[in-house]
Amino acid sequence: MNLILLGPPGAGKGTQAKVLSAKRGIPQLSTGDMLRAAVKAGSDVGKAAKAVMEAGKLVSDDIVIKIIEDRIAAADCARGFILDGFPRTLAQAAALDKMLTSKGRSLDAVIEMRVNDGELVGRISGRYTCSKCGAGYHDTNLKPKTAGVCDSCGSTDFVRRPDDNAATVTTRLMAYYRETSPLIGYYFCKGNLKSVDGMASIEDVGAAIEGILNKVS
């Protein structure tokens, strides 16, 4: 089962990818993790990526596609993979399709996680975590049982990501709609696109995705 999870920042792609990976035994692939692994391994493409990053430039689509190509050739991807956060542009989507076709593989589904922008801004800007154990909380949706005390470890020290604020989230959403949302039409025309309500509970979103995948498989 080869999947893409598509949706704006904060839609819950990473959360659902982890659930699917554990349930179906297929790896979650993020470009950041794959880049770091390739650089650490010292592969040819990893060396190329390292040189670009050390020069302070963005890694090209060609390098990223090559890293994905190498990664999905690994034994743990034999039964499939979940791409989280890639592709981000139409050019990347076309390059990914070309590479998969050359390897005799294809996408089984692209699952769009639809969101309400206003609610999404509130969802992200309200997030914070325990600095000691990393447990996640929210100002309104998931407060600690005892105010100011982590449920998991009892710590009273919490942190917020500096980019988890309304202004930054709005900017990230604008970038998503400008660069990535055209993929919705692209994959719809290819017959891959399925959609779920990304604003539902984690459990309900997971159940909706499972329903789609059961039909696809």
PDB file of C-alpha atoms in Angstrom:
ATOM      1  CA  MET A   1       0.000   0.000   0.000  1.00  0.00           C
ATOM      2  CA  ASN A   2       1.684   3.205  -1.231  1.00  0.00           C
ATOM      3  CA  LEU A   3       0.103   6.325   0.231  1.00  0.00           C
ATOM      4  CA  ILE A   4       0.364  10.097   0.378  1.00  0.00           C
ATOM      5  CA  LEU A   5      -1.252  12.088   3.183  1.00  0.00           C
ATOM      6  CA  LEU A   6      -2.131  15.550   1.903  1.00  0.00           C
ATOM      7  CA  GLY A   7      -3.246  18.562   3.888  1.00  0.00           C
ATOM      8  CA  PRO A   8      -2.127  21.885   5.370  1.00  0.00           C
ATOM      9  CA  PRO A   9       0.211  22.246   8.357  1.00  0.00           C
ATOM     10  CA  GLY A  10      -1.525  21.079  11.529  1.00  0.00           C
ATOM     11  CA  ALA A  11      -4.087  18.918   9.749  1.00  0.00           C
ATOM     12  CA  GLY A  12      -2.764  15.850  11.564  1.00  0.00           C
ATOM     13  CA  LYS A  13      -0.852  14.137   8.759  1.00  0.00           C
ATOM     14  CA  GLY A  14       2.028  13.118  10.989  1.00  0.00           C
ATOM     15  CA  THR A  15      -0.255  11.742  13.674  1.00  0.00           C
ATOM     16  CA  GLN A  16      -2.242   9.639  11.234  1.00  0.00           C
ATOM     17  CA  ALA A  17       0.910   8.487   9.441  1.00  0.00           C
ATOM     18  CA  LYS A  18       2.266   7.110  12.723  1.00  0.00           C
ATOM     19  CA  VAL A  19      -1.009   5.275  13.409  1.00  0.00           C
ATOM     20  CA  LEU A  20      -1.092   3.794   9.909  1.00  0.00           C
ATOM     21  CA  SER A  21       2.563   2.813  10.048  1.00  0.00           C
ATOM     22  CA  ALA A  22       2.061   0.879  13.276  1.00  0.00           C
ATOM     23  CA  LYS A  23      -1.190  -0.729  12.162  1.00  0.00           C
ATOM     24  CA  ARG A  24      -0.158  -1.740   8.637  1.00  0.00           C
ATOM     25  CA  GLY A  25       3.541  -2.334   9.138  1.00  0.00           C
ATOM     26  CA  ILE A  26       4.674   0.126   6.485  1.00  0.00           C
ATOM     27  CA  PRO A  27       7.121   2.971   7.149  1.00  0.00           C
ATOM     28  CA  GLN A  28       6.271   6.636   7.427  1.00  0.00           C
ATOM     29  CA  LEU A  29       8.640   8.582   5.176  1.00  0.00           C
ATOM     30  CA  SER A  30       9.340  12.255   5.759  1.00  0.00           C
ATOM     31  CA  THR A  31      11.750  14.115   3.514  1.00  0.00           C
ATOM     32  CA  GLY A  32      13.564  15.661   6.473  1.00  0.00           C
ATOM     33  CA  ASP A  33      14.248  12.296   8.084  1.00  0.00           C
ATOM     34  CA  MET A  34      15.292  10.751   4.772  1.00  0.00           C
ATOM     35  CA  LEU A  35      17.655  13.635   4.000  1.00  0.00           C
ATOM     36  CA  ARG A  36      19.337  13.375   7.396  1.00  0.00           C
ATOM     37  CA  ALA A  37      19.639   9.589   7.072  1.00  0.00           C
ATOM     38  CA  ALA A  38      21.151   9.839   3.585  1.00  0.00           C
ATOM     39  CA  VAL A  39      23.683  12.431   4.744  1.00  0.00           C
ATOM     40  CA  LYS A  40      24.607  10.342   7.782  1.00  0.00           C
ATOM     41  CA  ALA A  41      24.973   7.193   5.669  1.00  0.00           C
ATOM     42  CA  GLY A  42      27.330   8.997   3.290  1.00  0.00           C
ATOM     43  CA  SER A  43      25.621   7.696   0.147  1.00  0.00           C
ATOM     44  CA  ASP A  44      26.291   9.440  -3.158  1.00  0.00           C
ATOM     45  CA  VAL A  45      23.008  11.294  -3.016  1.00  0.00           C
ATOM     46  CA  GLY A  46      23.580  12.003   0.677  1.00  0.00           C
ATOM     47  CA  LYS A  47      26.937  13.611  -0.129  1.00  0.00           C
ATOM     48  CA  ALA A  48      25.270  15.703  -2.838  1.00  0.00           C
ATOM     49  CA  ALA A  49      22.566  16.818  -0.407  1.00  0.00           C
ATOM     50  CA  LYS A  50      25.145  17.643   2.276  1.00  0.00           C
ATOM     51  CA  ALA A  51      27.118  19.838  -0.117  1.00  0.00           C
ATOM     52  CA  VAL A  52      23.988  21.769  -1.072  1.00  0.00           C
ATOM     53  CA  MET A  53      22.876  22.233   2.543  1.00  0.00           C
ATOM     54  CA  GLU A  54      26.343  23.314   3.679  1.00  0.00           C
ATOM     55  CA  ALA A  55      26.264  25.961   0.946  1.00  0.00           C
ATOM     56  CA  GLY A  56      23.068  27.285   2.511  1.00  0.00           C
ATOM     57  CA  LYS A  57      20.900  26.332  -0.461  1.00  0.00           C
ATOM     58  CA  LEU A  58      17.696  24.319  -0.802  1.00  0.00           C
ATOM     59  CA  VAL A  59      18.057  20.700  -1.837  1.00  0.00           C
ATOM     60  CA  SER A  60      16.765  20.285  -5.395  1.00  0.00           C
ATOM     61  CA  ASP A  61      13.740  18.195  -6.317  1.00  0.00           C
ATOM     62  CA  ASP A  62      16.019  15.828  -8.255  1.00  0.00           C
ATOM     63  CA  ILE A  63      18.033  15.062  -5.120  1.00  0.00           C
ATOM     64  CA  VAL A  64      14.927  14.571  -2.997  1.00  0.00           C
ATOM     65  CA  ILE A  65      13.377  12.223  -5.565  1.00  0.00           C
ATOM     66  CA  LYS A  66      16.609  10.217  -5.685  1.00  0.00           C
ATOM     67  CA  ILE A  67      16.625   9.948  -1.900  1.00  0.00           C
ATOM     68  CA  ILE A  68      13.012   8.702  -1.968  1.00  0.00           C
ATOM     69  CA  GLU A  69      13.918   6.256  -4.744  1.00  0.00           C
ATOM     70  CA  ASP A  70      16.747   4.827  -2.661  1.00  0.00           C
ATOM     71  CA  ARG A  71      14.604   4.708   0.469  1.00  0.00           C
ATOM     72  CA  ILE A  72      11.669   2.816  -1.048  1.00  0.00           C
ATOM     73  CA  ALA A  73      14.095   0.216  -2.378  1.00  0.00           C
ATOM     74  CA  ALA A  74      14.780  -0.797   1.233  1.00  0.00           C
ATOM     75  CA  ALA A  75      13.304  -4.057   2.512  1.00  0.00           C
ATOM     76  CA  ASP A  76      10.896  -2.378   4.937  1.00  0.00           C
ATOM     77  CA  CYS A  77       9.176  -0.613   2.021  1.00  0.00           C
ATOM     78  CA  ALA A  78       8.456  -3.834   0.141  1.00  0.00           C
ATOM     79  CA  ARG A  79       4.832  -3.812   1.379  1.00  0.00           C
ATOM     80  CA  GLY A  80       4.409  -0.089   0.896  1.00  0.00           C
ATOM     81  CA  PHE A  81       5.137   3.341   2.360  1.00  0.00           C
ATOM     82  CA  ILE A  82       3.439   6.493   3.623  1.00  0.00           C
ATOM     83  CA  LEU A  83       4.727   9.822   2.310  1.00  0.00           C
ATOM     84  CA  ASP A  84       4.138  12.605   4.826  1.00  0.00           C
ATOM     85  CA  GLY A  85       4.821  16.144   3.609  1.00  0.00           C
ATOM     86  CA  PHE A  86       5.886  15.251   0.081  1.00  0.00           C
ATOM     87  CA  PRO A  87       5.196  16.169  -2.663  1.00  0.00           C
ATOM     88  CA  ARG A  88       4.583  19.854  -2.019  1.00  0.00           C
ATOM     89  CA  THR A  89       4.363  21.095  -5.614  1.00  0.00           C
ATOM     90  CA  LEU A  90       3.013  19.939  -8.963  1.00  0.00           C
ATOM     91  CA  ALA A  91       6.565  19.553 -10.278  1.00  0.00           C
ATOM     92  CA  GLN A  92       7.440  17.257  -7.367  1.00  0.00           C
ATOM     93  CA  ALA A  93       4.264  15.232  -7.895  1.00  0.00           C
ATOM     94  CA  ALA A  94       5.064  14.705 -11.571  1.00  0.00           C
ATOM     95  CA  ALA A  95       8.659  13.731 -10.763  1.00  0.00           C
ATOM     96  CA  LEU A  96       7.452  11.296  -8.099  1.00  0.00           C
ATOM     97  CA  ASP A  97       5.026   9.666 -10.531  1.00  0.00           C
ATOM     98  CA  LYS A  98       7.766   9.294 -13.125  1.00  0.00           C
ATOM     99  CA  MET A  99      10.148   7.705 -10.633  1.00  0.00           C
ATOM    100  CA  LEU A 100       7.530   5.295  -9.260  1.00  0.00           C
ATOM    101  CA  THR A 101       6.537   4.231 -12.784  1.00  0.00           C
ATOM    102  CA  SER A 102      10.186   3.525 -13.619  1.00  0.00           C
ATOM    103  CA  LYS A 103      10.278   1.197 -10.605  1.00  0.00           C
ATOM    104  CA  GLY A 104       7.035  -0.554 -11.499  1.00  0.00           C
ATOM    105  CA  ARG A 105       5.237   1.029  -8.558  1.00  0.00           C
ATOM    106  CA  SER A 106       2.337   3.428  -8.210  1.00  0.00           C
ATOM    107  CA  LEU A 107       0.301   5.266  -5.598  1.00  0.00           C
ATOM    108  CA  ASP A 108      -2.688   3.385  -4.203  1.00  0.00           C
ATOM    109  CA  ALA A 109      -4.289   6.443  -2.628  1.00  0.00           C
ATOM    110  CA  VAL A 110      -3.754  10.112  -1.862  1.00  0.00           C
ATOM    111  CA  ILE A 111      -5.756  11.030   1.199  1.00  0.00           C
ATOM    112  CA  GLU A 112      -6.655  14.684   1.600  1.00  0.00           C
ATOM    113  CA  MET A 113      -7.298  15.799   5.164  1.00  0.00           C
ATOM    114  CA  ARG A 114      -9.801  18.640   4.775  1.00  0.00           C
ATOM    115  CA  VAL A 115      -9.752  21.349   7.421  1.00  0.00           C
ATOM    116  CA  ASN A 116     -11.504  24.517   8.527  1.00  0.00           C
ATOM    117  CA  ASP A 117      -8.861  27.239   8.361  1.00  0.00           C
ATOM    118  CA  GLY A 118     -10.142  29.239  11.332  1.00  0.00           C
ATOM    119  CA  GLU A 119     -10.357  26.189  13.566  1.00  0.00           C
ATOM    120  CA  LEU A 120      -6.970  25.002  12.364  1.00  0.00           C
ATOM    121  CA  VAL A 121      -5.312  28.274  13.405  1.00  0.00           C
ATOM    122  CA  GLY A 122      -6.829  27.841  16.867  1.00  0.00           C
ATOM    123  CA  ARG A 123      -5.776  24.193  16.988  1.00  0.00           C
ATOM    124  CA  ILE A 124      -2.132  24.974  16.259  1.00  0.00           C
ATOM    125  CA  SER A 125      -1.731  28.254  18.158  1.00  0.00           C
ATOM    126  CA  GLY A 126      -3.126  26.615  21.307  1.00  0.00           C
ATOM    127  CA  ARG A 127      -0.600  23.754  21.363  1.00  0.00           C
ATOM    128  CA  TYR A 128       2.078  23.337  24.011  1.00  0.00           C
ATOM    129  CA  THR A 129       4.154  20.471  25.386  1.00  0.00           C
ATOM    130  CA  CYS A 130       5.793  19.300  28.583  1.00  0.00           C
ATOM    131  CA  SER A 131       9.468  20.220  28.312  1.00  0.00           C
ATOM    132  CA  LYS A 132      10.475  17.164  30.333  1.00  0.00           C
ATOM    133  CA  CYS A 133       8.599  14.253  28.688  1.00  0.00           C
ATOM    134  CA  GLY A 134       7.171  15.831  25.536  1.00  0.00           C
ATOM    135  CA  ALA A 135       3.501  15.140  26.340  1.00  0.00           C
ATOM    136  CA  GLY A 136       1.244  17.377  24.246  1.00  0.00           C
ATOM    137  CA  TYR A 137      -1.521  19.669  25.483  1.00  0.00           C
ATOM    138  CA  HIS A 138      -3.842  22.387  24.192  1.00  0.00           C
ATOM    139  CA  ASP A 139      -5.256  25.547  25.745  1.00  0.00           C
ATOM    140  CA  THR A 140      -8.855  24.441  25.172  1.00  0.00           C
ATOM    141  CA  ASN A 141      -8.971  20.936  23.700  1.00  0.00           C
ATOM    142  CA  LEU A 142      -6.536  19.038  25.926  1.00  0.00           C
ATOM    143  CA  LYS A 143      -5.708  20.640  29.250  1.00  0.00           C
ATOM    144  CA  PRO A 144      -3.770  18.831  31.986  1.00  0.00           C
ATOM    145  CA  LYS A 145      -6.013  17.237  34.610  1.00  0.00           C
ATOM    146  CA  THR A 146      -4.370  19.514  37.172  1.00  0.00           C
ATOM    147  CA  ALA A 147      -3.710  23.002  35.845  1.00  0.00           C
ATOM    148  CA  GLY A 148      -0.019  23.573  35.244  1.00  0.00           C
ATOM    149  CA  VAL A 149       1.011  19.972  35.998  1.00  0.00           C
ATOM    150  CA  CYS A 150       1.886  17.377  33.349  1.00  0.00           C
ATOM    151  CA  ASP A 151      -0.358  14.315  33.530  1.00  0.00           C
ATOM    152  CA  SER A 152       2.475  12.016  32.453  1.00  0.00           C
ATOM    153  CA  CYS A 153       5.464  13.045  34.554  1.00  0.00           C
ATOM    154  CA  GLY A 154       4.291  15.712  36.998  1.00  0.00           C
ATOM    155  CA  SER A 155       6.532  18.418  35.595  1.00  0.00           C
ATOM    156  CA  THR A 156       5.365  22.025  35.781  1.00  0.00           C
ATOM    157  CA  ASP A 157       7.565  23.225  32.915  1.00  0.00           C
ATOM    158  CA  PHE A 158       5.795  23.658  29.576  1.00  0.00           C
ATOM    159  CA  VAL A 159       6.949  25.103  26.265  1.00  0.00           C
ATOM    160  CA  ARG A 160       5.408  26.347  23.029  1.00  0.00           C
ATOM    161  CA  ARG A 161       7.004  26.190  19.614  1.00  0.00           C
ATOM    162  CA  PRO A 162       7.871  29.743  18.527  1.00  0.00           C
ATOM    163  CA  ASP A 163       6.094  29.197  15.187  1.00  0.00           C
ATOM    164  CA  ASP A 164       2.871  27.975  16.829  1.00  0.00           C
ATOM    165  CA  ASN A 165       1.163  31.360  16.740  1.00  0.00           C
ATOM    166  CA  ALA A 166      -1.721  32.726  14.690  1.00  0.00           C
ATOM    167  CA  ALA A 167       0.395  34.956  12.432  1.00  0.00           C
ATOM    168  CA  THR A 168       2.902  32.241  11.534  1.00  0.00           C
ATOM    169  CA  VAL A 169       0.200  29.612  11.047  1.00  0.00           C
ATOM    170  CA  THR A 170      -1.689  31.934   8.691  1.00  0.00           C
ATOM    171  CA  THR A 171       1.499  32.489   6.671  1.00  0.00           C
ATOM    172  CA  ARG A 172       2.088  28.717   6.467  1.00  0.00           C
ATOM    173  CA  LEU A 173      -1.500  28.198   5.325  1.00  0.00           C
ATOM    174  CA  MET A 174      -1.065  30.790   2.571  1.00  0.00           C
ATOM    175  CA  ALA A 175       2.052  28.967   1.368  1.00  0.00           C
ATOM    176  CA  TYR A 176       0.145  25.671   1.386  1.00  0.00           C
ATOM    177  CA  TYR A 177      -2.724  27.035  -0.698  1.00  0.00           C
ATOM    178  CA  ARG A 178      -0.334  28.726  -3.107  1.00  0.00           C
ATOM    179  CA  GLU A 179       2.079  25.835  -3.640  1.00  0.00           C
ATOM    180  CA  THR A 180       0.534  22.557  -2.469  1.00  0.00           C
ATOM    181  CA  SER A 181      -3.259  22.742  -2.775  1.00  0.00           C
ATOM    182  CA  PRO A 182      -3.083  22.400  -6.613  1.00  0.00           C
ATOM    183  CA  LEU A 183      -2.134  18.768  -5.897  1.00  0.00           C
ATOM    184  CA  ILE A 184      -5.753  18.151  -4.870  1.00  0.00           C
ATOM    185  CA  GLY A 185      -6.871  18.714  -8.456  1.00  0.00           C
ATOM    186  CA  TYR A 186      -3.866  16.863  -9.843  1.00  0.00           C
ATOM    187  CA  TYR A 187      -4.575  13.674  -7.910  1.00  0.00           C
ATOM    188  CA  PHE A 188      -8.333  13.986  -8.412  1.00  0.00           C
ATOM    189  CA  CYS A 189      -7.799  13.923 -12.170  1.00  0.00           C
ATOM    190  CA  LYS A 190      -5.547  10.878 -11.801  1.00  0.00           C
ATOM    191  CA  GLY A 191      -8.225   9.094  -9.792  1.00  0.00           C
ATOM    192  CA  ASN A 192      -6.090   8.749  -6.648  1.00  0.00           C
ATOM    193  CA  LEU A 193      -7.715  11.333  -4.403  1.00  0.00           C
ATOM    194  CA  LYS A 194      -9.829  10.457  -1.369  1.00  0.00           C
ATOM    195  CA  SER A 195     -10.895  12.919   1.323  1.00  0.00           C
ATOM    196  CA  VAL A 196     -11.573  12.791   5.052  1.00  0.00           C
ATOM    197  CA  ASP A 197     -12.655  15.378   7.615  1.00  0.00           C
ATOM    198  CA  GLY A 198      -9.373  16.394   9.200  1.00  0.00           C
ATOM    199  CA  MET A 199     -11.158  18.340  11.940  1.00  0.00           C
ATOM    200  CA  ALA A 200     -12.737  15.213  13.435  1.00  0.00           C
ATOM    201  CA  SER A 201     -11.179  13.425  16.407  1.00  0.00           C
ATOM    202  CA  ILE A 202      -7.944  11.504  15.881  1.00  0.00           C
ATOM    203  CA  GLU A 203      -9.860   8.249  16.272  1.00  0.00           C
ATOM    204  CA  ASP A 204     -12.592   9.230  13.787  1.00  0.00           C
ATOM    205  CA  VAL A 205     -10.077  10.439  11.204  1.00  0.00           C
ATOM    206  CA  GLY A 206      -8.173   7.174  11.574  1.00  0.00           C
ATOM    207  CA  ALA A 207     -11.350   5.152  11.127  1.00  0.00           C
ATOM    208  CA  ALA A 208     -12.259   7.119   7.993  1.00  0.00           C
ATOM    209  CA  ILE A 209      -8.805   6.535   6.518  1.00  0.00           C
ATOM    210  CA  GLU A 210      -8.983   2.815   7.328  1.00  0.00           C
ATOM    211  CA  GLY A 211     -12.355   2.624   5.586  1.00  0.00           C
ATOM    212  CA  ILE A 212     -10.853   4.145   2.460  1.00  0.00           C
ATOM    213  CA  LEU A 213      -7.830   1.863   2.486  1.00  0.00           C
ATOM    214  CA  ASN A 214      -9.926  -1.241   3.004  1.00  0.00           C
ATOM    215  CA  LYS A 215     -11.850  -0.373  -0.152  1.00  0.00           C
ATOM    216  CA  VAL A 216      -8.701   0.425  -2.105  1.00  0.00           C
ATOM    217  CA  SER A 217      -6.992  -2.815  -1.098  1.00  0.00           C
TER     218      SER A 217
END
